[in-house]
Amino acid sequence: MRKIKNPVSMVHKGKKWEAFPEYNVEIGYDLGVGDWVSPNGRGKSADFVFKTRKTENPSRAEYVLSFSNPGDGILEYQFPENLKSSFKWPYVAPEAGYDNKLEKYKVYKIPSRPETNLKRTVNYIFRVRTQMDEDGNIIAACYGRISGEIELTTDGKYQFGYWFNPDSSSRSLEYNGVNLLKK
């Protein structure tokens, strides 16, 4: 069992299948509110920017996840195999290594297995709402984590569960159990 170091209150949203509002356009998602930005939802900050592509192939589902600010991004995280703890994440988010785009697809091929670049054991750490000084140094940012893939169906539904630390002065990924998500 690992020590508890600096758990913080976070916005936590569990996995639930929901519909993308539109295809082939970029739509912002506010992690603090857990909803799309206006006019598609109650959100105000486009932390994640999704573009779900509608293709000629009805068996194909794909999306691009990008970000609003320079310095924002996402990185893959694999849980250490030998770690015997319920908390397998790093205590604090890394300072570097974030990609500014994530592209995923899945092609359903019945009766065989789907063709996909989704990974079964992947998790993600993200950085959003990044503010930089004139030299390009990060002076504030919000961090969080996604357990598993951001999944998508051919009929435009998605699901992902996340923990979002809204404190822009903390890189803590340790959740104290207090959910800041307003219902």
PDB file of N, CA and C in Angstrom, residues 13-21 63 146-162:
ATOM      1  N   LYS A  13     -16.094  12.632 -12.835  1.00  0.00           N
ATOM      2  CA  LYS A  13     -17.241  12.202 -13.629  1.00  0.00           C
ATOM      3  C   LYS A  13     -16.989  10.773 -14.067  1.00  0.00           C
ATOM      4  N   GLY A  14     -17.905   9.887 -13.722  1.00  0.00           N
ATOM      5  CA  GLY A  14     -17.777   8.481 -14.081  1.00  0.00           C
ATOM      6  C   GLY A  14     -18.160   8.227 -15.526  1.00  0.00           C
ATOM      7  N   LYS A  15     -17.870   7.022 -15.993  1.00  0.00           N
ATOM      8  CA  LYS A  15     -18.179   6.653 -17.373  1.00  0.00           C
ATOM      9  C   LYS A  15     -19.682   6.531 -17.562  1.00  0.00           C
ATOM     10  N   LYS A  16     -20.161   7.120 -18.646  1.00  0.00           N
ATOM     11  CA  LYS A  16     -21.576   7.053 -18.987  1.00  0.00           C
ATOM     12  C   LYS A  16     -21.682   7.339 -20.480  1.00  0.00           C
ATOM     13  N   TRP A  17     -22.408   6.510 -21.220  1.00  0.00           N
ATOM     14  CA  TRP A  17     -22.556   6.746 -22.657  1.00  0.00           C
ATOM     15  C   TRP A  17     -23.398   7.993 -22.890  1.00  0.00           C
ATOM     16  N   GLU A  18     -22.849   8.932 -23.664  1.00  0.00           N
ATOM     17  CA  GLU A  18     -23.547  10.164 -24.009  1.00  0.00           C
ATOM     18  C   GLU A  18     -23.337  10.434 -25.493  1.00  0.00           C
ATOM     19  N   ALA A  19     -24.195  11.249 -26.090  1.00  0.00           N
ATOM     20  CA  ALA A  19     -24.120  11.522 -27.529  1.00  0.00           C
ATOM     21  C   ALA A  19     -23.287  12.766 -27.817  1.00  0.00           C
ATOM     22  N   PHE A  20     -22.473  12.689 -28.880  1.00  0.00           N
ATOM     23  CA  PHE A  20     -21.805  13.887 -29.389  1.00  0.00           C
ATOM     24  C   PHE A  20     -22.879  14.776 -29.998  1.00  0.00           C
ATOM     25  N   PRO A  21     -22.824  16.090 -29.771  1.00  0.00           N
ATOM     26  CA  PRO A  21     -23.863  16.974 -30.303  1.00  0.00           C
ATOM     27  C   PRO A  21     -23.877  17.073 -31.826  1.00  0.00           C
ATOM     28  N   TYR A  63     -12.466   9.962 -33.771  1.00  0.00           N
ATOM     29  CA  TYR A  63     -12.478  11.307 -33.208  1.00  0.00           C
ATOM     30  C   TYR A  63     -11.061  11.845 -33.105  1.00  0.00           C
ATOM     31  N   ILE A 146      -7.533  10.333 -16.759  1.00  0.00           N
ATOM     32  CA  ILE A 146      -8.611   9.562 -17.380  1.00  0.00           C
ATOM     33  C   ILE A 146      -8.260   8.094 -17.211  1.00  0.00           C
ATOM     34  N   SER A 147      -9.183   7.344 -16.666  1.00  0.00           N
ATOM     35  CA  SER A 147      -8.975   5.913 -16.482  1.00  0.00           C
ATOM     36  C   SER A 147      -9.508   5.181 -17.708  1.00  0.00           C
ATOM     37  N   GLY A 148      -8.608   4.572 -18.483  1.00  0.00           N
ATOM     38  CA  GLY A 148      -9.012   3.867 -19.698  1.00  0.00           C
ATOM     39  C   GLY A 148      -9.110   4.805 -20.889  1.00  0.00           C
ATOM     40  N   GLU A 149      -9.603   4.269 -21.985  1.00  0.00           N
ATOM     41  CA  GLU A 149      -9.738   5.029 -23.229  1.00  0.00           C
ATOM     42  C   GLU A 149     -10.978   5.920 -23.218  1.00  0.00           C
ATOM     43  N   ILE A 150     -10.960   6.902 -24.086  1.00  0.00           N
ATOM     44  CA  ILE A 150     -12.170   7.644 -24.438  1.00  0.00           C
ATOM     45  C   ILE A 150     -12.794   6.823 -25.558  1.00  0.00           C
ATOM     46  N   GLU A 151     -13.907   6.186 -25.274  1.00  0.00           N
ATOM     47  CA  GLU A 151     -14.518   5.250 -26.217  1.00  0.00           C
ATOM     48  C   GLU A 151     -15.582   5.934 -27.059  1.00  0.00           C
ATOM     49  N   LEU A 152     -15.795   5.395 -28.258  1.00  0.00           N
ATOM     50  CA  LEU A 152     -16.726   5.973 -29.220  1.00  0.00           C
ATOM     51  C   LEU A 152     -17.449   4.859 -29.959  1.00  0.00           C
ATOM     52  N   THR A 153     -18.731   5.084 -30.250  1.00  0.00           N
ATOM     53  CA  THR A 153     -19.503   4.126 -31.042  1.00  0.00           C
ATOM     54  C   THR A 153     -19.788   4.711 -32.420  1.00  0.00           C
ATOM     55  N   THR A 154     -20.214   3.858 -33.345  1.00  0.00           N
ATOM     56  CA  THR A 154     -20.512   4.321 -34.706  1.00  0.00           C
ATOM     57  C   THR A 154     -21.758   5.202 -34.762  1.00  0.00           C
ATOM     58  N   ASP A 155     -22.594   5.153 -33.749  1.00  0.00           N
ATOM     59  CA  ASP A 155     -23.780   6.018 -33.752  1.00  0.00           C
ATOM     60  C   ASP A 155     -23.558   7.305 -32.958  1.00  0.00           C
ATOM     61  N   GLY A 156     -22.294   7.676 -32.734  1.00  0.00           N
ATOM     62  CA  GLY A 156     -21.976   8.982 -32.164  1.00  0.00           C
ATOM     63  C   GLY A 156     -22.050   9.091 -30.658  1.00  0.00           C
ATOM     64  N   LYS A 157     -21.931   7.991 -29.956  1.00  0.00           N
ATOM     65  CA  LYS A 157     -21.910   8.051 -28.491  1.00  0.00           C
ATOM     66  C   LYS A 157     -20.474   7.872 -28.005  1.00  0.00           C
ATOM     67  N   TYR A 158     -20.170   8.474 -26.858  1.00  0.00           N
ATOM     68  CA  TYR A 158     -18.833   8.402 -26.289  1.00  0.00           C
ATOM     69  C   TYR A 158     -18.958   8.152 -24.792  1.00  0.00           C
ATOM     70  N   GLN A 159     -17.854   7.705 -24.191  1.00  0.00           N
ATOM     71  CA  GLN A 159     -17.788   7.619 -22.731  1.00  0.00           C
ATOM     72  C   GLN A 159     -16.338   7.687 -22.283  1.00  0.00           C
ATOM     73  N   PHE A 160     -16.142   8.377 -21.183  1.00  0.00           N
ATOM     74  CA  PHE A 160     -14.855   8.373 -20.493  1.00  0.00           C
ATOM     75  C   PHE A 160     -15.086   8.860 -19.077  1.00  0.00           C
ATOM     76  N   GLY A 161     -14.294   8.342 -18.164  1.00  0.00           N
ATOM     77  CA  GLY A 161     -14.365   8.767 -16.775  1.00  0.00           C
ATOM     78  C   GLY A 161     -13.108   9.543 -16.432  1.00  0.00           C
ATOM     79  N   TYR A 162     -13.264  10.624 -15.686  1.00  0.00           N
ATOM     80  CA  TYR A 162     -12.088  11.452 -15.392  1.00  0.00           C
ATOM     81  C   TYR A 162     -12.146  12.056 -14.004  1.00  0.00           C
TER      82      TYR A 162
END
